[in-house]
Each structure stands twice: as structure tokens, then as C-alpha cells.
PDB file of C-alpha atoms in Angstrom:
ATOM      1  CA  UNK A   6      -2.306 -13.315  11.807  1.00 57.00           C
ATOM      2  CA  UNK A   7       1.005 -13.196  10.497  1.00 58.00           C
ATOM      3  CA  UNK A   8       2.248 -13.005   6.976  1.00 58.00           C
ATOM      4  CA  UNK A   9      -1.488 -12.983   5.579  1.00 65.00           C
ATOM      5  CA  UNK A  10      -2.160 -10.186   7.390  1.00 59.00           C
ATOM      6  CA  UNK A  11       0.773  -8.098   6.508  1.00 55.00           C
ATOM      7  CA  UNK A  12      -0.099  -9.303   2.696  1.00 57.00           C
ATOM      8  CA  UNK A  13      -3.687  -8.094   3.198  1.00 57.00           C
ATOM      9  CA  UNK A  14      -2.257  -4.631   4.868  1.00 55.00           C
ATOM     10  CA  UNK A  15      -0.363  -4.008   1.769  1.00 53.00           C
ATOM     11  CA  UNK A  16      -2.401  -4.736  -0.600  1.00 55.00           C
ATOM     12  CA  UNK A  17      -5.531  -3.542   0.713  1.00 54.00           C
ATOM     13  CA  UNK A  18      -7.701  -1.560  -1.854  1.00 56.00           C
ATOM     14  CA  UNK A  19     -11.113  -2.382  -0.942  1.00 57.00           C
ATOM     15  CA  UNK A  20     -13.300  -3.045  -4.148  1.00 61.00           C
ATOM     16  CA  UNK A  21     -15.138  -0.339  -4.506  1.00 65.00           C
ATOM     17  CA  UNK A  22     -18.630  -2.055  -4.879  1.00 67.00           C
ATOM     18  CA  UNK A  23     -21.155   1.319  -4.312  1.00 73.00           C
ATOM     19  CA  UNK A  24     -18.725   3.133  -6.957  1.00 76.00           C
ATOM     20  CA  UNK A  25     -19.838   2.972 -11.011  1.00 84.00           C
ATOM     21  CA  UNK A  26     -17.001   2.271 -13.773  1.00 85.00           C
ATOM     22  CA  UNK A  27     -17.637   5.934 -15.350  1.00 88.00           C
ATOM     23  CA  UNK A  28     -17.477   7.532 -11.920  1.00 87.00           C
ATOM     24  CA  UNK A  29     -13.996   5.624 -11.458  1.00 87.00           C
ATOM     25  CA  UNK A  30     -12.118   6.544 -14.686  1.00 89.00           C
ATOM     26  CA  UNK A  31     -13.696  10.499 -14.060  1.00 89.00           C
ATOM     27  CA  UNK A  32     -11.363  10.065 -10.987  1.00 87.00           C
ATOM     28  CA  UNK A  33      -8.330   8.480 -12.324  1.00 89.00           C
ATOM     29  CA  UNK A  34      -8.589   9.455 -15.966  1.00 92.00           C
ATOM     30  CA  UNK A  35      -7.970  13.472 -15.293  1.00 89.00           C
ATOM     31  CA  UNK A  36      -5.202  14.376 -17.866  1.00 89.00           C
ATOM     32  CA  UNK A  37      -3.915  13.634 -21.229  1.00 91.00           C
ATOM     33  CA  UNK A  38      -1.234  11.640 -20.078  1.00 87.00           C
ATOM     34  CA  UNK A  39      -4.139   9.178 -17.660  1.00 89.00           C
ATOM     35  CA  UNK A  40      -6.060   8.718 -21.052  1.00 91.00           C
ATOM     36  CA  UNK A  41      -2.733   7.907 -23.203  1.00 89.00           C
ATOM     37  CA  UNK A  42      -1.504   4.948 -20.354  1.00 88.00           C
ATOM     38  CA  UNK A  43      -5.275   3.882 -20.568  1.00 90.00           C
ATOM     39  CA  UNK A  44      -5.460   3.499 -24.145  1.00 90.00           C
ATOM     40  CA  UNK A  45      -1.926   2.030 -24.011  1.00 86.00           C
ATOM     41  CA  UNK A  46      -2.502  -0.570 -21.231  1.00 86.00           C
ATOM     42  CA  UNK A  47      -5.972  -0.948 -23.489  1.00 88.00           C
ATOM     43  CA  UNK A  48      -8.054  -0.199 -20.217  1.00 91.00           C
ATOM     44  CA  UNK A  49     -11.674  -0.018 -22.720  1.00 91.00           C
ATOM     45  CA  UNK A  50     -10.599  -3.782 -23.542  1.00 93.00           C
ATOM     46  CA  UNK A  51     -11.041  -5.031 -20.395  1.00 91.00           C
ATOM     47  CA  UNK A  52     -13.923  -6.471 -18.454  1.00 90.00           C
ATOM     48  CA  UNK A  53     -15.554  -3.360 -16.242  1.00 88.00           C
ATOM     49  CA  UNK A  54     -14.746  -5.464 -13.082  1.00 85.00           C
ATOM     50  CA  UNK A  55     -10.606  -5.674 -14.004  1.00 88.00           C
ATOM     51  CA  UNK A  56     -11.134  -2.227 -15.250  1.00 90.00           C
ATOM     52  CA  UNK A  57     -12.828  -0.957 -12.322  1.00 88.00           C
ATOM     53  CA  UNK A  58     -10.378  -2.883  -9.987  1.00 86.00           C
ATOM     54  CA  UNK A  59      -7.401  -1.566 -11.850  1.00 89.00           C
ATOM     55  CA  UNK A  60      -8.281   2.291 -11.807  1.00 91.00           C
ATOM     56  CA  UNK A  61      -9.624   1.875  -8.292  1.00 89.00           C
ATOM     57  CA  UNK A  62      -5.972   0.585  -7.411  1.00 88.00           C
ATOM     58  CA  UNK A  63      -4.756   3.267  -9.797  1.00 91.00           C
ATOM     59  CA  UNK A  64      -6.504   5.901  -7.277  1.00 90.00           C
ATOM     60  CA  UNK A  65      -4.807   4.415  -4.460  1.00 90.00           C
ATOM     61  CA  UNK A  66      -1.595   4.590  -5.464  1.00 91.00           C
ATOM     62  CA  UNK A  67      -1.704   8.214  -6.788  1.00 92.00           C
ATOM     63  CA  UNK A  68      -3.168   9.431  -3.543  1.00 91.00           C
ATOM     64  CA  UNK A  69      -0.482   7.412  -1.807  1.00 92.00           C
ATOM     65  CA  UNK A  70       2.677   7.069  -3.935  1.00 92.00           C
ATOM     66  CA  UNK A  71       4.771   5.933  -1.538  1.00 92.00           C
ATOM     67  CA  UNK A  72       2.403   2.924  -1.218  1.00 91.00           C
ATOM     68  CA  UNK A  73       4.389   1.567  -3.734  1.00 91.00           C
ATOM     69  CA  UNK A  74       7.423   1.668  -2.537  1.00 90.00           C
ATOM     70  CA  UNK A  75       6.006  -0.215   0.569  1.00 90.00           C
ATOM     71  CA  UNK A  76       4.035  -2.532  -1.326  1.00 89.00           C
ATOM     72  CA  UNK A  77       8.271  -3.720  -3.380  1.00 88.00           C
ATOM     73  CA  UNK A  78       9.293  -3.758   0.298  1.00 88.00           C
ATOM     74  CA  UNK A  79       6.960  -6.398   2.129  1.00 85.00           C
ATOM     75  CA  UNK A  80       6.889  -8.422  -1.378  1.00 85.00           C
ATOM     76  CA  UNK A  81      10.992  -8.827  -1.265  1.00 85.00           C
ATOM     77  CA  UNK A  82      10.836  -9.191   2.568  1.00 85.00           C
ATOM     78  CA  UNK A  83       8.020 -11.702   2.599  1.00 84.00           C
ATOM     79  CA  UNK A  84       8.675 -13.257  -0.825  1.00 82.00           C
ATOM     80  CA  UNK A  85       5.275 -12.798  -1.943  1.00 80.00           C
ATOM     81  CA  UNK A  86       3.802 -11.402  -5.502  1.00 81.00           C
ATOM     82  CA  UNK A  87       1.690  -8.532  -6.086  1.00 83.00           C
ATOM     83  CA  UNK A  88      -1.855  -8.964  -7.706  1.00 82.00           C
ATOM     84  CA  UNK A  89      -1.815  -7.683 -11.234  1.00 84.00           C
ATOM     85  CA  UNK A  90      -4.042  -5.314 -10.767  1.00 85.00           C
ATOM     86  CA  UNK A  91      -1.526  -3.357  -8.672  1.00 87.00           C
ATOM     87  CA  UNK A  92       1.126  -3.719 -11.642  1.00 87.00           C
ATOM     88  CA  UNK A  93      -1.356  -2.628 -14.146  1.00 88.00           C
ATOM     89  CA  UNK A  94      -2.155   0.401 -11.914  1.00 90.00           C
ATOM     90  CA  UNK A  95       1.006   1.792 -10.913  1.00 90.00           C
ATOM     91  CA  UNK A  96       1.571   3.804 -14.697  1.00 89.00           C
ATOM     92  CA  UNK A  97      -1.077   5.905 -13.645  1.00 90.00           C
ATOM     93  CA  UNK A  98       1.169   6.676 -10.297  1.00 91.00           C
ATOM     94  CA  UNK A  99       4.493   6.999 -11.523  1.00 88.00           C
ATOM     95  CA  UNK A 100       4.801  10.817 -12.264  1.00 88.00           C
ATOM     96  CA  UNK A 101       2.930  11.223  -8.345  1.00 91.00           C
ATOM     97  CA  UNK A 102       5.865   8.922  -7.408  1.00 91.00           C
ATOM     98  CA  UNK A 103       8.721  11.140  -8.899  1.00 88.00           C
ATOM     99  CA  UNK A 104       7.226  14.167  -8.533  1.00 87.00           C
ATOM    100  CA  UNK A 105       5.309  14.547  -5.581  1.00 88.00           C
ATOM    101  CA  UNK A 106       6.582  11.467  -3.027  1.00 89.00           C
ATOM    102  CA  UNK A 107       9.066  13.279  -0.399  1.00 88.00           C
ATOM    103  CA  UNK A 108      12.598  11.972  -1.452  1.00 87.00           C
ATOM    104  CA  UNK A 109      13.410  11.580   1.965  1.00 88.00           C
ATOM    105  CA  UNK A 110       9.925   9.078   2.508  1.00 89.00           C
ATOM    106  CA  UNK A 111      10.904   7.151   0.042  1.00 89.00           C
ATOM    107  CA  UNK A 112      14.672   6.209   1.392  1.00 88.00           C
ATOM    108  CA  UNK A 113      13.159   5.499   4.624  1.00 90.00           C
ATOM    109  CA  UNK A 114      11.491   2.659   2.232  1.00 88.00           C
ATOM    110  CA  UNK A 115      15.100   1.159   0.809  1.00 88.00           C
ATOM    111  CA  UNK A 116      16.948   1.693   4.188  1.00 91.00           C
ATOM    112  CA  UNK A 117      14.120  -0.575   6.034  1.00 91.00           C
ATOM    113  CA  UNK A 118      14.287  -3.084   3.202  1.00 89.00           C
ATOM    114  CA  UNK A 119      18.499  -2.863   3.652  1.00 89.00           C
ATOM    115  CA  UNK A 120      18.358  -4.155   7.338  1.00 91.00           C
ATOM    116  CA  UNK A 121      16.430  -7.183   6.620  1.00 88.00           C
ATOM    117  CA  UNK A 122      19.465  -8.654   4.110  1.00 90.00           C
ATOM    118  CA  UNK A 123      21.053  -8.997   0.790  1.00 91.00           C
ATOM    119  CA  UNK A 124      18.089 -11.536  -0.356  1.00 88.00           C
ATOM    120  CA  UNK A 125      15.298  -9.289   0.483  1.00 87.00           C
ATOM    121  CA  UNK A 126      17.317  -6.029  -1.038  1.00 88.00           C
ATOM    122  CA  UNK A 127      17.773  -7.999  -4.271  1.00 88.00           C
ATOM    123  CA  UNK A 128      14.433  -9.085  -4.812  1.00 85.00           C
ATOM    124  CA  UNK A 129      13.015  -5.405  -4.429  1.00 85.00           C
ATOM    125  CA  UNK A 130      15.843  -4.493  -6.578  1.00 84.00           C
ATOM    126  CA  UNK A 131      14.734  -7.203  -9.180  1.00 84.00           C
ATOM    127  CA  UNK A 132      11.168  -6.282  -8.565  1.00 80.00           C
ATOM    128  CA  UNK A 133      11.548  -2.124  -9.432  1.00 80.00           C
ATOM    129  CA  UNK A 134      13.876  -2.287 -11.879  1.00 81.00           C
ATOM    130  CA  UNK A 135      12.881  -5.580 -13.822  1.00 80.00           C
ATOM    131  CA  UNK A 136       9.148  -4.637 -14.416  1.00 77.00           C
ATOM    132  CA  UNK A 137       7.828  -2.727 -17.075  1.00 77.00           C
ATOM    133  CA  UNK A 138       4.467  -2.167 -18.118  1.00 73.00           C
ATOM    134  CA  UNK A 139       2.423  -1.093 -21.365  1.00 66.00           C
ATOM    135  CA  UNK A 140       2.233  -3.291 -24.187  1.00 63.00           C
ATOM    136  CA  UNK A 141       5.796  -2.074 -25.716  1.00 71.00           C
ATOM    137  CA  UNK A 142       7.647  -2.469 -22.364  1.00 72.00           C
ATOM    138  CA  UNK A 143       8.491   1.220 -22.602  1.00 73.00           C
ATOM    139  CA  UNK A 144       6.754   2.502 -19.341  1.00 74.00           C
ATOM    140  CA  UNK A 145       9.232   1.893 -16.110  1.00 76.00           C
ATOM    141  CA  UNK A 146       9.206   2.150 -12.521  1.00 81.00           C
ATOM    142  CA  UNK A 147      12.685   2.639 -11.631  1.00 78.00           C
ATOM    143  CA  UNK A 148      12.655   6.420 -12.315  1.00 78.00           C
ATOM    144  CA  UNK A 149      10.526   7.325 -10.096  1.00 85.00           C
ATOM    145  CA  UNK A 150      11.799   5.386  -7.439  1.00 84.00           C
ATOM    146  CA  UNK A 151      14.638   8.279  -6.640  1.00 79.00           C
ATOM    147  CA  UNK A 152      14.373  12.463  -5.596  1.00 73.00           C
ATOM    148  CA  UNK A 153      11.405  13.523  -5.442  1.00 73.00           C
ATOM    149  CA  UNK A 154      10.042  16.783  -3.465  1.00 74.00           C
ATOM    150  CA  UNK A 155      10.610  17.354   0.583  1.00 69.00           C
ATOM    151  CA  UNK A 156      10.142  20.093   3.017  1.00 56.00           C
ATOM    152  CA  UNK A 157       8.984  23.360   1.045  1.00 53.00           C
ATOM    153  CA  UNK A 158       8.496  21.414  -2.736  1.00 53.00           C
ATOM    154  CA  UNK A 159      12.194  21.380  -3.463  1.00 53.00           C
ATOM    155  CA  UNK A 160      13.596  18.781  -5.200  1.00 50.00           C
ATOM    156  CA  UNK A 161      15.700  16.457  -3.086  1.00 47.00           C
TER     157      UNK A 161
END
């Protein structure tokens, strides 16, 4: 119970063991843009199970963007890290987070993490806008955090 639960709740991506590598990246790796973060975060460098972890998370979070937001919120409110394979993931979800994440879904996010205290509101703040990701730094989650599309696919 308690605080590993919660932990486990967020972070739950359930290895996929009956899923191949190839299969994986088919699924994540759909654009352009997927293959240029996966040659920048040098994805064909890395063992097949951090690779295969990574994209699986990667899957995740662009199915779910909002996941993300969730996953900043119980980390500052519970004061624990996320796994690295969720940081090296969330590139592949940042234009699903700006573009396609309800605006209004996401401020639900940052007005639950507001009523639990200054503390907790800092450390997501520290969180989503200290982190960057790639091997230049130049890839950042903070953008997406904001607007995004609600009722009828306008912008918000």
C-alpha cells in the first residue's frame, strides 16, 4: 500500500515481454521526426532491452500524453524520481503533449499539484522546466506543458 503503490500506478508500463524490438520501433518510430529523436537520443546504441523498454514507454506516453503531466505531479508530491526510461521516452511524446493533450486536462494537472503546497509546486516546476533531453540539451519539455486542443480541436 501506500506511496509504493501510487509510485507503481504512475509509472506502470508493463514490459512488454511477448512484443519483439522491430515490432516496437514499427510502433513508435512512424515519422521523420520519431527516427530523428531516435538517432539523436542514439536509440540503435543501446542494449535491445533499454531500447525496447524505452520505446515501449515511448508508446505509452504518446497514447496518453497527459500521463506525463501526472507522472511531474505524484514525483513533486511524493518526492520521488522517475526511471530513466520514462525521461528518455518522453521526446517521442512531446508534440502529442502540445498538440493533441486537451489544454483544459492538462491544468486540471497544475491546479491539483497547487493545493498540495509551495514545495510540491516547485519541485514539478523544477522537474518540467529543468530537464532536457537529447545529447545537445536542445529538446525541452516545458513547451508542451501549456494550450493544447479542447472541445472541437481548437486550440485553447
Amino acid at each position: 500500500g501506500g506511496l509504493e503503490d501510487i509510485k507503481r500506478g504512475v509509472l506502470r508500463s508493463p514490459f512488454p515481454r511477448n512484443k519483439e524490438l522491430e515490432t516496437v520501433r514499427r510502433m513508435v518510430l512512424r515519422t521523420p521526426t520519431d527516427e530523428a529523436i531516435a538517432a539523436q537520443l542514439g536509440v540503435s546504441e543501446w542494449s535491445d532491452e533499454r531500447a525496447l523498454q524505452t520505446l515501449w514507454w515511448a508508446r505509452i506516453l504518446i497514447d496518453d500524453p497527459v500521463r506525463i503531466c501526472r507522472a511531474l505531479r505524484f514525483a513533486a508530491k511524493f518526492g520521488f524520481g522517475l526511471h530513466e526510461s520514462f525521461w528518455l521516452a518522453t521526446p517521442f511524446a512531446l508534440e502529442a503533449l502540445r498538440e493533441n493533450a486537451a489544454g483544459s486536462r492538462k491544468n486540471t494537472e497544475y491546479h491539483k499539484i497547487a493545493k498540495v503546497g509551495f514545495e510540491a509546486a516547485r519541485g514539478f516546476f523544477e522537474v518540467a522546466f529543468g530537464h532536457t533531453f537529447g545529447p545537445n540539451g536542445d529538446l525541452r519539455l516545458a513547451s508542451a506543458l501549456f494550450g493544447g486542443k479542447d472541445e472541437k480541436g481548437r486550440p485553447r
